[in-house]
mmCIF file of C-alpha atoms in Angstrom:
data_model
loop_
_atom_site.group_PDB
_atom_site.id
_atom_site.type_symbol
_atom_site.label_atom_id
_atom_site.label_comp_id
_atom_site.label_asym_id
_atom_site.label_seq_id
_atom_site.Cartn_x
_atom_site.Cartn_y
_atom_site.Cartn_z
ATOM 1 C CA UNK A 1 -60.068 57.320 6.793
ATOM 2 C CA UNK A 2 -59.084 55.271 9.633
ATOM 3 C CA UNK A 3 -55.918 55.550 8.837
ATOM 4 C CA UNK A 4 -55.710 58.481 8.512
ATOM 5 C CA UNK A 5 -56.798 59.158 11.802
ATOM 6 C CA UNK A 6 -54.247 56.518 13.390
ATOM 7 C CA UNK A 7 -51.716 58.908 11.668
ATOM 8 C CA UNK A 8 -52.995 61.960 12.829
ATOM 9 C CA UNK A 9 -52.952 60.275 16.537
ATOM 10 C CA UNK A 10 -48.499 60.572 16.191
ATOM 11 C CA UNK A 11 -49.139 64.386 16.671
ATOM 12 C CA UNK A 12 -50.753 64.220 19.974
ATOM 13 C CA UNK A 13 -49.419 66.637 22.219
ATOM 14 C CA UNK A 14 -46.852 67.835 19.791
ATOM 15 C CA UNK A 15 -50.041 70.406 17.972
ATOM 16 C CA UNK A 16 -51.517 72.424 20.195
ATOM 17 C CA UNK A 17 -53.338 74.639 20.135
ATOM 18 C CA UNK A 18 -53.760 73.115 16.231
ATOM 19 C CA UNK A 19 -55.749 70.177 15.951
ATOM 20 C CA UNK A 20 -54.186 66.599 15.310
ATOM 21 C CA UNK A 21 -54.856 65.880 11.802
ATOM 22 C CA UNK A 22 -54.278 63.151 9.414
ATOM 23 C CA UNK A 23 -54.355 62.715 5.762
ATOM 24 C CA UNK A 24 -53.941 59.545 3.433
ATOM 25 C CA UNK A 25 -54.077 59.800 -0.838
ATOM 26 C CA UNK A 26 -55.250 56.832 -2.580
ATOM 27 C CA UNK A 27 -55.280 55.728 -6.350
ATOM 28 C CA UNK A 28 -57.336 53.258 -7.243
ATOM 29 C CA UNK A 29 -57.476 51.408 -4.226
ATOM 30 C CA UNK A 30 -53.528 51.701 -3.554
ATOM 31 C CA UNK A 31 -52.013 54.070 -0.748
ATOM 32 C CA UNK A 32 -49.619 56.542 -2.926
ATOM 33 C CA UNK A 33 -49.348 58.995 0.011
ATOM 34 C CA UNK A 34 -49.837 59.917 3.754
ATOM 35 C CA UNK A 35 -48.958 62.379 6.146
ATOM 36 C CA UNK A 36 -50.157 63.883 9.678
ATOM 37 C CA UNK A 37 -49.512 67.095 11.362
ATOM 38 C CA UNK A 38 -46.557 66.684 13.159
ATOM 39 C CA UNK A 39 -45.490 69.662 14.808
ATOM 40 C CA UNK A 40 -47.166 73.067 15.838
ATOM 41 C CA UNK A 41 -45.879 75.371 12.767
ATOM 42 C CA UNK A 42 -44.704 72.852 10.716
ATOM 43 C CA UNK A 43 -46.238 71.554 7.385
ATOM 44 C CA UNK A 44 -49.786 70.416 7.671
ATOM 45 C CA UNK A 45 -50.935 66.824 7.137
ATOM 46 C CA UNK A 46 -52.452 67.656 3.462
ATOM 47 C CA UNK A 47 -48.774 69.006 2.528
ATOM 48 C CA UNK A 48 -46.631 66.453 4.286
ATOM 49 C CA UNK A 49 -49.374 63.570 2.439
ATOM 50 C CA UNK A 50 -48.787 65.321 -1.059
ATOM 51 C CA UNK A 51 -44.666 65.657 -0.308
ATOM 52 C CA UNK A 52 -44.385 62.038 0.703
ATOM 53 C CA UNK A 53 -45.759 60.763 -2.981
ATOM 54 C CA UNK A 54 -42.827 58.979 -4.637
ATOM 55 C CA UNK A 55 -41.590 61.485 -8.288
ATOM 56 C CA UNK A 56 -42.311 58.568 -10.188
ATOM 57 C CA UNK A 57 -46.418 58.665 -9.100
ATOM 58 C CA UNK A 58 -47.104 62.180 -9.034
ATOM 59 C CA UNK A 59 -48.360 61.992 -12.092
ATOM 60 C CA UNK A 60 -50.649 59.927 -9.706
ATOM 61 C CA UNK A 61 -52.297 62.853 -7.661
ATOM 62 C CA UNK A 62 -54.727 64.135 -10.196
ATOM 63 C CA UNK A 63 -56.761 61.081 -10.064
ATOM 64 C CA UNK A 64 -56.391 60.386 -6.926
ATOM 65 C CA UNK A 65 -58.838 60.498 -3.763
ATOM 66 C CA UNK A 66 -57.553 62.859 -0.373
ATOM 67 C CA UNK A 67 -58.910 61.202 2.874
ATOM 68 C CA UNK A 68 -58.484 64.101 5.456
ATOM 69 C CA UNK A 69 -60.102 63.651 9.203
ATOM 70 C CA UNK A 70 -60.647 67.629 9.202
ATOM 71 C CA UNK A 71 -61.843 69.954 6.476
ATOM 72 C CA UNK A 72 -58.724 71.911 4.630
ATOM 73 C CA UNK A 73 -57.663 75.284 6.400
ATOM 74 C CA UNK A 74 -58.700 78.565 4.243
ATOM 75 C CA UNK A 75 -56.554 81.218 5.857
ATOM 76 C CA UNK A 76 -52.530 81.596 6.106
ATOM 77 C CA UNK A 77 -51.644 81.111 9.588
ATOM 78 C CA UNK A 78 -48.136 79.814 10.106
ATOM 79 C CA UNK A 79 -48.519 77.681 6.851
ATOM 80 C CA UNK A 80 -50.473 78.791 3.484
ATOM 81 C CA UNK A 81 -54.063 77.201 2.971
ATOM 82 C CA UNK A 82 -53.882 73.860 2.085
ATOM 83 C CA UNK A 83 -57.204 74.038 0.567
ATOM 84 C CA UNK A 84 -55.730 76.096 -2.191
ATOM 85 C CA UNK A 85 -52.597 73.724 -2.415
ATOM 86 C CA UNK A 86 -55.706 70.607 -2.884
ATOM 87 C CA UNK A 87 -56.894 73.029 -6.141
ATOM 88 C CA UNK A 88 -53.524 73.596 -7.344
ATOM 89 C CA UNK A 89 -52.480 69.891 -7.248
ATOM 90 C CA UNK A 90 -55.602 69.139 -9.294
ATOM 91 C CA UNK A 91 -56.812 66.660 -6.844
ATOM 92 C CA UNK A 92 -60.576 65.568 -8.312
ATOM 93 C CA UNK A 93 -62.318 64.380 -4.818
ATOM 94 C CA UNK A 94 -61.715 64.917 -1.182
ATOM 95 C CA UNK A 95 -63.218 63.207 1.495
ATOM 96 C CA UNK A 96 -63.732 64.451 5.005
ATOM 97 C CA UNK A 97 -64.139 63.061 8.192
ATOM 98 C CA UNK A 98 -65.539 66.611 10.325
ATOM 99 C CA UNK A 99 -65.585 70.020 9.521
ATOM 100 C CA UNK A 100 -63.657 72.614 11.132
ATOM 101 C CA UNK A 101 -65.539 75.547 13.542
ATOM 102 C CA UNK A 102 -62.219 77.812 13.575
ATOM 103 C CA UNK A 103 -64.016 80.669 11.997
ATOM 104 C CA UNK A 104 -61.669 81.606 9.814
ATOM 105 C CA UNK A 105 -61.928 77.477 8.124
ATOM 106 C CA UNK A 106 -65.430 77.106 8.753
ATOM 107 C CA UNK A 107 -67.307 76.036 5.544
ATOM 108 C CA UNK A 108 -64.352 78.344 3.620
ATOM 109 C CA UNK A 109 -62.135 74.491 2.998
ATOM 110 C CA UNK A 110 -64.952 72.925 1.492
ATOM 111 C CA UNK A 111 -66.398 75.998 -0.502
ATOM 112 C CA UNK A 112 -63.136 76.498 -2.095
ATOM 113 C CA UNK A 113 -62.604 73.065 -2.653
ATOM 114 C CA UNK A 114 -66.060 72.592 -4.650
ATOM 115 C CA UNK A 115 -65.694 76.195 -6.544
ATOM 116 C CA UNK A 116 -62.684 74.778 -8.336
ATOM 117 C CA UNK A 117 -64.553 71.711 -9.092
ATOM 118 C CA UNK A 118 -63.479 69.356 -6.872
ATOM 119 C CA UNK A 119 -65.854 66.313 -5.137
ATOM 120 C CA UNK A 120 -66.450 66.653 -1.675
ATOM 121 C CA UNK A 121 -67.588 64.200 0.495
ATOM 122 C CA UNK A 122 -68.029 64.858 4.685
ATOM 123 C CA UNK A 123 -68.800 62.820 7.594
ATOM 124 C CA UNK A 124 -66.791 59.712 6.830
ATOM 125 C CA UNK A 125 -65.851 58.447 10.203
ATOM 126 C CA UNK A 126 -67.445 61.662 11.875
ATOM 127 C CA UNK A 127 -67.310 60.371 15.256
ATOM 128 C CA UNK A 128 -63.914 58.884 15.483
ATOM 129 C CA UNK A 129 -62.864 61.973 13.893
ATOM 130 C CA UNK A 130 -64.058 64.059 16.421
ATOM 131 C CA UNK A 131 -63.424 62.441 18.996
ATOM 132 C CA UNK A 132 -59.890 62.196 18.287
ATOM 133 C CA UNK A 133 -59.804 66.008 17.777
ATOM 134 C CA UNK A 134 -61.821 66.853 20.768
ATOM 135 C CA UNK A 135 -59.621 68.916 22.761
ATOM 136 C CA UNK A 136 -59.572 71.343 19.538
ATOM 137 C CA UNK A 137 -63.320 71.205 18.952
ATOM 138 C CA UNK A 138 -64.242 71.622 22.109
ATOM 139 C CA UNK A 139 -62.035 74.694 22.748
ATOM 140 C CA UNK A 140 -63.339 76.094 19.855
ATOM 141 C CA UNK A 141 -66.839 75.463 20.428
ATOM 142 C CA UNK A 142 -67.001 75.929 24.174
ATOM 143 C CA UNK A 143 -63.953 79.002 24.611
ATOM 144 C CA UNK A 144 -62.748 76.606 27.583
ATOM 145 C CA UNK A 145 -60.049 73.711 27.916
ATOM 146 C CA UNK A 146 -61.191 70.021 27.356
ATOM 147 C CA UNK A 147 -60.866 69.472 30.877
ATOM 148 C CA UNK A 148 -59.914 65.640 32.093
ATOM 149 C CA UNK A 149 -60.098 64.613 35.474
ATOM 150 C CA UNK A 150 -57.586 61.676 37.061
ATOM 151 C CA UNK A 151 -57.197 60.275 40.198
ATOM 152 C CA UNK A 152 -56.291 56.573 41.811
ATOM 153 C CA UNK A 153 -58.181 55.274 44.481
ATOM 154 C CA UNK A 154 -58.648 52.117 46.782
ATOM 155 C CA UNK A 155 -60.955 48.992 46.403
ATOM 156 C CA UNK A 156 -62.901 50.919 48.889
ATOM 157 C CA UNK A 157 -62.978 54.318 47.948
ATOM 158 C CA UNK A 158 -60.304 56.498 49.416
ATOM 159 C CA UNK A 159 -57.680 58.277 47.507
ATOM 160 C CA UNK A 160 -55.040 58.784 50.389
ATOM 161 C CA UNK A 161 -55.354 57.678 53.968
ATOM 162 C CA UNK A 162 -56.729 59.775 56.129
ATOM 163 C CA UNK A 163 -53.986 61.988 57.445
ATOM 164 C CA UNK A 164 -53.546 63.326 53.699
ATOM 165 C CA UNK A 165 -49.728 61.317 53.899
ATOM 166 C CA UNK A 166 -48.842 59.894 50.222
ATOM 167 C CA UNK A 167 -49.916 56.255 49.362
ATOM 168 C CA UNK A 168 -48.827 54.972 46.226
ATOM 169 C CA UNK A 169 -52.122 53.183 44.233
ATOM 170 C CA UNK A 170 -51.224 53.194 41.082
ATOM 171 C CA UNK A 171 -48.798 50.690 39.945
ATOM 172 C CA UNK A 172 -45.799 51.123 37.629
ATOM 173 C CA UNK A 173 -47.718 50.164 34.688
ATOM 174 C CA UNK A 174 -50.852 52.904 35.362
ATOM 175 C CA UNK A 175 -47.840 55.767 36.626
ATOM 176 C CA UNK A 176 -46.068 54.804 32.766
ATOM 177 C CA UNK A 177 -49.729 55.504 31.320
ATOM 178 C CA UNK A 178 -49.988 58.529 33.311
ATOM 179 C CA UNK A 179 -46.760 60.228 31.738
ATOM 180 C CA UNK A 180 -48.067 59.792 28.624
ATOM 181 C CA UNK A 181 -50.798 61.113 28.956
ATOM 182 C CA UNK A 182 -48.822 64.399 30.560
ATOM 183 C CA UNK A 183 -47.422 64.565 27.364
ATOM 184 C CA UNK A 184 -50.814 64.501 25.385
ATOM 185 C CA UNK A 185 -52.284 67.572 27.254
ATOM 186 C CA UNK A 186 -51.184 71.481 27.138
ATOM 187 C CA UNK A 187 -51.347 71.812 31.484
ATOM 188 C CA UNK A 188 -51.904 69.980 34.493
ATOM 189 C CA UNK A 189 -52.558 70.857 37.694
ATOM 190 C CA UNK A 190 -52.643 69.997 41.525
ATOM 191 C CA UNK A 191 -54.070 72.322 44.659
ATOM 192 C CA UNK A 192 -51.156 72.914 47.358
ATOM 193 C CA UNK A 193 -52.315 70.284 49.652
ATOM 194 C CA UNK A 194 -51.113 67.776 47.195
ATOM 195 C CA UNK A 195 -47.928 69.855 46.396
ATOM 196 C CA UNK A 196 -47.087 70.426 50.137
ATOM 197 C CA UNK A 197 -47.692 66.451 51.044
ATOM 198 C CA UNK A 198 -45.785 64.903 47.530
ATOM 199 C CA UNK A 199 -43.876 67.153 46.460
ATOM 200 C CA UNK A 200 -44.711 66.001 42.954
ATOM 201 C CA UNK A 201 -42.692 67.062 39.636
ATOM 202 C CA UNK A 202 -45.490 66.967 37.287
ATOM 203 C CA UNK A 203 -43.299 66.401 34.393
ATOM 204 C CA UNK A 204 -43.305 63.535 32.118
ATOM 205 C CA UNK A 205 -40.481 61.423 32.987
ATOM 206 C CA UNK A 206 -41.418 57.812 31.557
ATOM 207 C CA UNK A 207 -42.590 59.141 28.582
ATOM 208 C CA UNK A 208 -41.112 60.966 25.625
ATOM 209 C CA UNK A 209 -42.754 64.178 24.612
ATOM 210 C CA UNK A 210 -43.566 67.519 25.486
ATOM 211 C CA UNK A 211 -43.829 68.449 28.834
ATOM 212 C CA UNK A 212 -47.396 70.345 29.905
ATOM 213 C CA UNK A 213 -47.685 73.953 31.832
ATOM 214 C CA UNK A 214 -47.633 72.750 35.305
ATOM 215 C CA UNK A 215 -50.302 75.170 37.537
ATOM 216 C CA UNK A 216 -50.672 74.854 41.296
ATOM 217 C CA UNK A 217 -53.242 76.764 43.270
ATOM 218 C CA UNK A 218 -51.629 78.152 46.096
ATOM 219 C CA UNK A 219 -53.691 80.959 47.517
ATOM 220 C CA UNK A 220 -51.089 82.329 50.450
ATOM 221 C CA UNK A 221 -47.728 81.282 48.709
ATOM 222 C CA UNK A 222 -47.550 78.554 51.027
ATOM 223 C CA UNK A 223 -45.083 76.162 48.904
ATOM 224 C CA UNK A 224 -41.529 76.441 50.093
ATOM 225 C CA UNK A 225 -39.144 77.562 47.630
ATOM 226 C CA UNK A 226 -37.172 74.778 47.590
ATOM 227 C CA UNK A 227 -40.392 72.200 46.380
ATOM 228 C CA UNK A 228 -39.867 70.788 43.019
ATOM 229 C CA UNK A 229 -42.670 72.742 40.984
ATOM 230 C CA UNK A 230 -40.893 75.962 41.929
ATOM 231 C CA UNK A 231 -37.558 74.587 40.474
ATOM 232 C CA UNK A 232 -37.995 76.912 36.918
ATOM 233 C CA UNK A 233 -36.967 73.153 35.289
ATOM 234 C CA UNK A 234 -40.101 73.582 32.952
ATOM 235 C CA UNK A 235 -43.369 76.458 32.200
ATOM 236 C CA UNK A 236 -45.250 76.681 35.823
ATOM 237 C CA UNK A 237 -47.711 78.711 37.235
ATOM 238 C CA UNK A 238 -48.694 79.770 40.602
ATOM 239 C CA UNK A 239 -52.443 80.798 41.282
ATOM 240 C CA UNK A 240 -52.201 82.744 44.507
ATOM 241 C CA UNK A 241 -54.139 85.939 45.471
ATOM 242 C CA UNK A 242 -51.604 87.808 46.271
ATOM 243 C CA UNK A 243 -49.087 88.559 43.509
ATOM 244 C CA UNK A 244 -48.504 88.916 39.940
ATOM 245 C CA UNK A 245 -45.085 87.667 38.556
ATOM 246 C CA UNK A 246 -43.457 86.556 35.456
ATOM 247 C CA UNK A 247 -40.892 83.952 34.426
ATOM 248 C CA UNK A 248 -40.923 80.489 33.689
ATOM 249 C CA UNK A 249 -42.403 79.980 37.127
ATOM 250 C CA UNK A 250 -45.229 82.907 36.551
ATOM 251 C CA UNK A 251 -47.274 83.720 39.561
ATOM 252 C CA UNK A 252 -50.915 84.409 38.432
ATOM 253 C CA UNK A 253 -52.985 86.390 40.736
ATOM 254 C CA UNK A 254 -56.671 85.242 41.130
ATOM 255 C CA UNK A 255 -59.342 86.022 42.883
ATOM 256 C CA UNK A 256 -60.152 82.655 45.357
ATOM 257 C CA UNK A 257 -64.018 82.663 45.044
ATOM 258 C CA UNK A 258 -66.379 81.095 42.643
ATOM 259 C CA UNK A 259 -64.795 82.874 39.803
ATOM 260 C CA UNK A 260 -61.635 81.098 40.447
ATOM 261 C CA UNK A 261 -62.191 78.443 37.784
ATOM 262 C CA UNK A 262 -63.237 80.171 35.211
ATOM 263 C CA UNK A 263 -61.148 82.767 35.027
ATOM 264 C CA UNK A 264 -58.505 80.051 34.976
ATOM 265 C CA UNK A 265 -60.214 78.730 32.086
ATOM 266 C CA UNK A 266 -59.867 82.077 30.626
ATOM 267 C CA UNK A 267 -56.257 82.636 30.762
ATOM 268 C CA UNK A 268 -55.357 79.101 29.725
ATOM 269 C CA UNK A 269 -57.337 79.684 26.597
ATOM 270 C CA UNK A 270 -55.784 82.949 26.108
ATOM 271 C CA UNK A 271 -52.313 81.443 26.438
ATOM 272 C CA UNK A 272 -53.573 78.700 23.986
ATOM 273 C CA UNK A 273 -54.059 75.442 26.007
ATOM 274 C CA UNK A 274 -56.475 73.537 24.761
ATOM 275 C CA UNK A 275 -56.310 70.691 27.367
ATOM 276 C CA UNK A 276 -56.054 70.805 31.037
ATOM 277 C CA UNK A 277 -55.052 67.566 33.455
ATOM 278 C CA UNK A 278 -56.268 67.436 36.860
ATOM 279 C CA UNK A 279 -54.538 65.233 39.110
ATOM 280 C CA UNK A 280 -55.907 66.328 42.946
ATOM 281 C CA UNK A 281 -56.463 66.424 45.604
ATOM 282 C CA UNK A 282 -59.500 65.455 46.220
ATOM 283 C CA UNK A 283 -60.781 68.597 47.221
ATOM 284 C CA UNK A 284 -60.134 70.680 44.216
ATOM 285 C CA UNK A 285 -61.060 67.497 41.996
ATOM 286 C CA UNK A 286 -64.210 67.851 43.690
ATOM 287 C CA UNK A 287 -64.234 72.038 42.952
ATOM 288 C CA UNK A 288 -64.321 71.227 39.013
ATOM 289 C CA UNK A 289 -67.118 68.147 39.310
ATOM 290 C CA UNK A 290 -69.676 71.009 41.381
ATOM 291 C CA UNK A 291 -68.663 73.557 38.739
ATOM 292 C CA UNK A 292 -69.844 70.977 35.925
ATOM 293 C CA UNK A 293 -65.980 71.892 34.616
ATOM 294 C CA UNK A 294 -65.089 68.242 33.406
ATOM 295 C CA UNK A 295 -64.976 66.534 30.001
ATOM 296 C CA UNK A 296 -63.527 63.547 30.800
ATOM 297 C CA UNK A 297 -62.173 61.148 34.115
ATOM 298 C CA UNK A 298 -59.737 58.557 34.160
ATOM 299 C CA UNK A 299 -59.681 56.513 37.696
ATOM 300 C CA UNK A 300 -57.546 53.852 38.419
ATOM 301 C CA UNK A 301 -58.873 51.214 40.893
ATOM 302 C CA UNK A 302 -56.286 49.205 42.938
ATOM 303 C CA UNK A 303 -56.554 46.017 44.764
ATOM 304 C CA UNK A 304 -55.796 47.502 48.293
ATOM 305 C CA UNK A 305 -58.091 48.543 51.029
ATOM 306 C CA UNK A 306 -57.341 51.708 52.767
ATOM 307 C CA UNK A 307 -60.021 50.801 55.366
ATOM 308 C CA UNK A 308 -60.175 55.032 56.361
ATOM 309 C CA UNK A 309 -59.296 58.206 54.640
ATOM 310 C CA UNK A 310 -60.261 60.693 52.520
ATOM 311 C CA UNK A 311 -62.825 59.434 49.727
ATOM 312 C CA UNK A 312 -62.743 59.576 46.574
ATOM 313 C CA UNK A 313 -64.364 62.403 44.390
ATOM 314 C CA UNK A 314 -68.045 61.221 43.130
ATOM 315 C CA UNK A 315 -69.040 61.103 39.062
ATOM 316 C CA UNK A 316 -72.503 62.910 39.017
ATOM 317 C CA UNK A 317 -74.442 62.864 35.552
ATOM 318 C CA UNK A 318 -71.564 60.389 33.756
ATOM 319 C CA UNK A 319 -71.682 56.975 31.789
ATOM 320 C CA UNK A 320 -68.419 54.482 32.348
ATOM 321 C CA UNK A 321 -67.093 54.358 28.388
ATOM 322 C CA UNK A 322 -64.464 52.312 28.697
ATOM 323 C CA UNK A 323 -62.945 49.717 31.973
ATOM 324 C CA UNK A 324 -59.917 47.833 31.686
ATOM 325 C CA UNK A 325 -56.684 46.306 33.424
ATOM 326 C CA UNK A 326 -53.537 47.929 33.550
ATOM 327 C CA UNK A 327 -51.507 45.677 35.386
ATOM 328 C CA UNK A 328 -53.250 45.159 39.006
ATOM 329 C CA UNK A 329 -54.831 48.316 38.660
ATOM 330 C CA UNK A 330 -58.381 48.672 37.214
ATOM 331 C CA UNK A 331 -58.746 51.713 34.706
ATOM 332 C CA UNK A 332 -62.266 53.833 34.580
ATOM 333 C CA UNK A 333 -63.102 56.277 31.836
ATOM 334 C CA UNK A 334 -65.936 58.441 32.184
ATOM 335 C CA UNK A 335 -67.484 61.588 30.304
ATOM 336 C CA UNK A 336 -70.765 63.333 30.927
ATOM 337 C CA UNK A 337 -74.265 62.104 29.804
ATOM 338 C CA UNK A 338 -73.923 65.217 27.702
ATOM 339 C CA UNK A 339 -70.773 65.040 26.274
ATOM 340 C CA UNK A 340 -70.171 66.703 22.825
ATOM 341 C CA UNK A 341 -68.119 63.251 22.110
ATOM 342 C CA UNK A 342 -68.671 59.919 21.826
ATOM 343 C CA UNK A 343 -66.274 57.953 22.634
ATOM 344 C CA UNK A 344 -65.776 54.940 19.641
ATOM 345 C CA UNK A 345 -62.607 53.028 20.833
ATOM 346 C CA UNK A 346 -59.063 52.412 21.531
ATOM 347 C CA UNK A 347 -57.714 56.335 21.774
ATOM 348 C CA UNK A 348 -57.178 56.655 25.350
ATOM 349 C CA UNK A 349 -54.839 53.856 26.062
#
């Protein structure tokens, strides 16, 4: 099963709004197939597992054991059920790491699965299942993003000096990190402040993969033209209050009160992002810790002292799950006390 969820970790980013999943076929203690979901609309991981047996071992699959880190889908979507296509390969026992709350899977995988006679086992690796799968549970669950939270800050707790100019923390190694995780997430997002002082890309350069929906809040339109977010180079919208516009740079209009984040959460779930990146400022980092919107933060630590500026958001109600080096910089991880997820290791570097 833990393989099978290393495998299902090569579709991160490339899945959404599907969840990552992994599958691995064994015979008698010896590997005969695996496969992961590797693209949204493309073959699930139970098919591409069952297509990557060799012809001279299918004779293989009907005594053979499926290890699957989510139950089968029971509905067509873009692909047919692969519960049925478990039935019709006569596999004799399936084992499960989580079950699916889509409610058009829920329970269904597994009923149809045991109707036709099949053993089913769930919970193997529950945890490590779920938490690789998180943003898709939690979306699910919760009809919001999983929302993380990063930032980079000095040894004494400022994250830019204090005229709001642009001070470079994070070191090559922790920016490298940072693109991949742009690739891992459906959006991410900065407030105008940020735009207006960095003029930042948002893309993922130093990484391969998909690039995210970048969204700025920028109540008056106050971003010239000629800033690199408005360059229609990749999906980007503009939260403002004061227009409605499509394109690949959409301008979303939003009303700039205490409804404002939710009813962001709202449209990114009806555009089908299940994952949203929050990069600053500090300010509007600070907007989603006070609204309790939050799932996970990543903070980078570096050696210098700023000795003045503006500080640093403040965890409320977390527990530190993982620290660790990258390069001179020291990385943070934190997720509520309540967090749906427990973290188990190794998935978020």
């Amino acid at each position: 099963m833990r393989r099978a969820i290393g495998l299902a970790h090569r579709g991160a980013g490339r899945v959404a709004p599907n969840p990552m999943v992994g599958a691995v076929l064994v015979h008698e203690g010896r590997v005969i197939g695996e496969g992961w979901h590797a693209l949204y609309g493309d073959v699930h991981a139970e098919v591409a597992c069952l297509e990557s047996v060799l012809v001279a071992e299918r004779h293989l699959v009907r005594e053979s054991t499926m290890y699957v880190t989510l139950e089968p889908c029971a509905h067509q979507g873009r692909q047919p059920p692969c519960a049925h296509r478990l039935v019709q390969e006569g596999i004799p026992r399936v084992v499960i790491a989580c079950e699916d709350p889509f409610p058009q899977v829920s329970g269904r995988g597994t009923a149809i699965l045991r109707e036709a006679g099949i053993t089913v086992e769930v919970g193997c690796c529950r945890e490590e299942a779920q938490w690789m799968c998180r943003r898709f549970l939690h979306a699910q669950k919760t009809g919001r993003p999983y929302i993380i939270l990063k930032w980079a800050q000095s040894i004494d707790g400022y994250i830019a000096p204090a005229d709001g100019s642009r001070r470079q923390l994070s070191n090559h190694y922790s920016q490298t990190l940072v693109h991949r995780w742009r690739t891992e997430e459906s959006a991410i997002m900065v407030a105008s402040n940020t735009a207006m002082a960095d003029n930042p890309q948002l893309t993922a350069r130093l990484w391969k993969g998909n690039q995210p929906l970048r969204i700025v809040l920028d109540k008056k339109l106050r971003i010239p033209t000629t800033h690199q977010l408005l360059d229609d180079s990749t999906a980007t919208w503009v939260v403002n209050d004061r227009q409605d516009r499509d394109g690949i740079t959409r301008h979303l209009r939003l009303p700039f009160n205490e409804e404002l984040l939710p009813a962001l959460m709202k449209e990114l779930i009806a555009a089908q992002k299940t994952s949203l990146l929050v990069e600053g400022g500090a300010q509007l980092l600070n907007s989603f810790i006070a609204a309790g919107l939050w799932d996970e933060a990543r903070i980078f630590t570096a050696e210098v002292a700023l000795q003045d500026g503006i500080p640093a958001p403040l965890l409320t109600g977390s527990e530190r799950i993982l620290e660790t080096a990258v390069g001179s910089n020291i990385l943070q991880v934190f997720q509520p006390l309540d967090s749906r997820f427990r973290y188990v290791s190794g998935a978020i570097l």
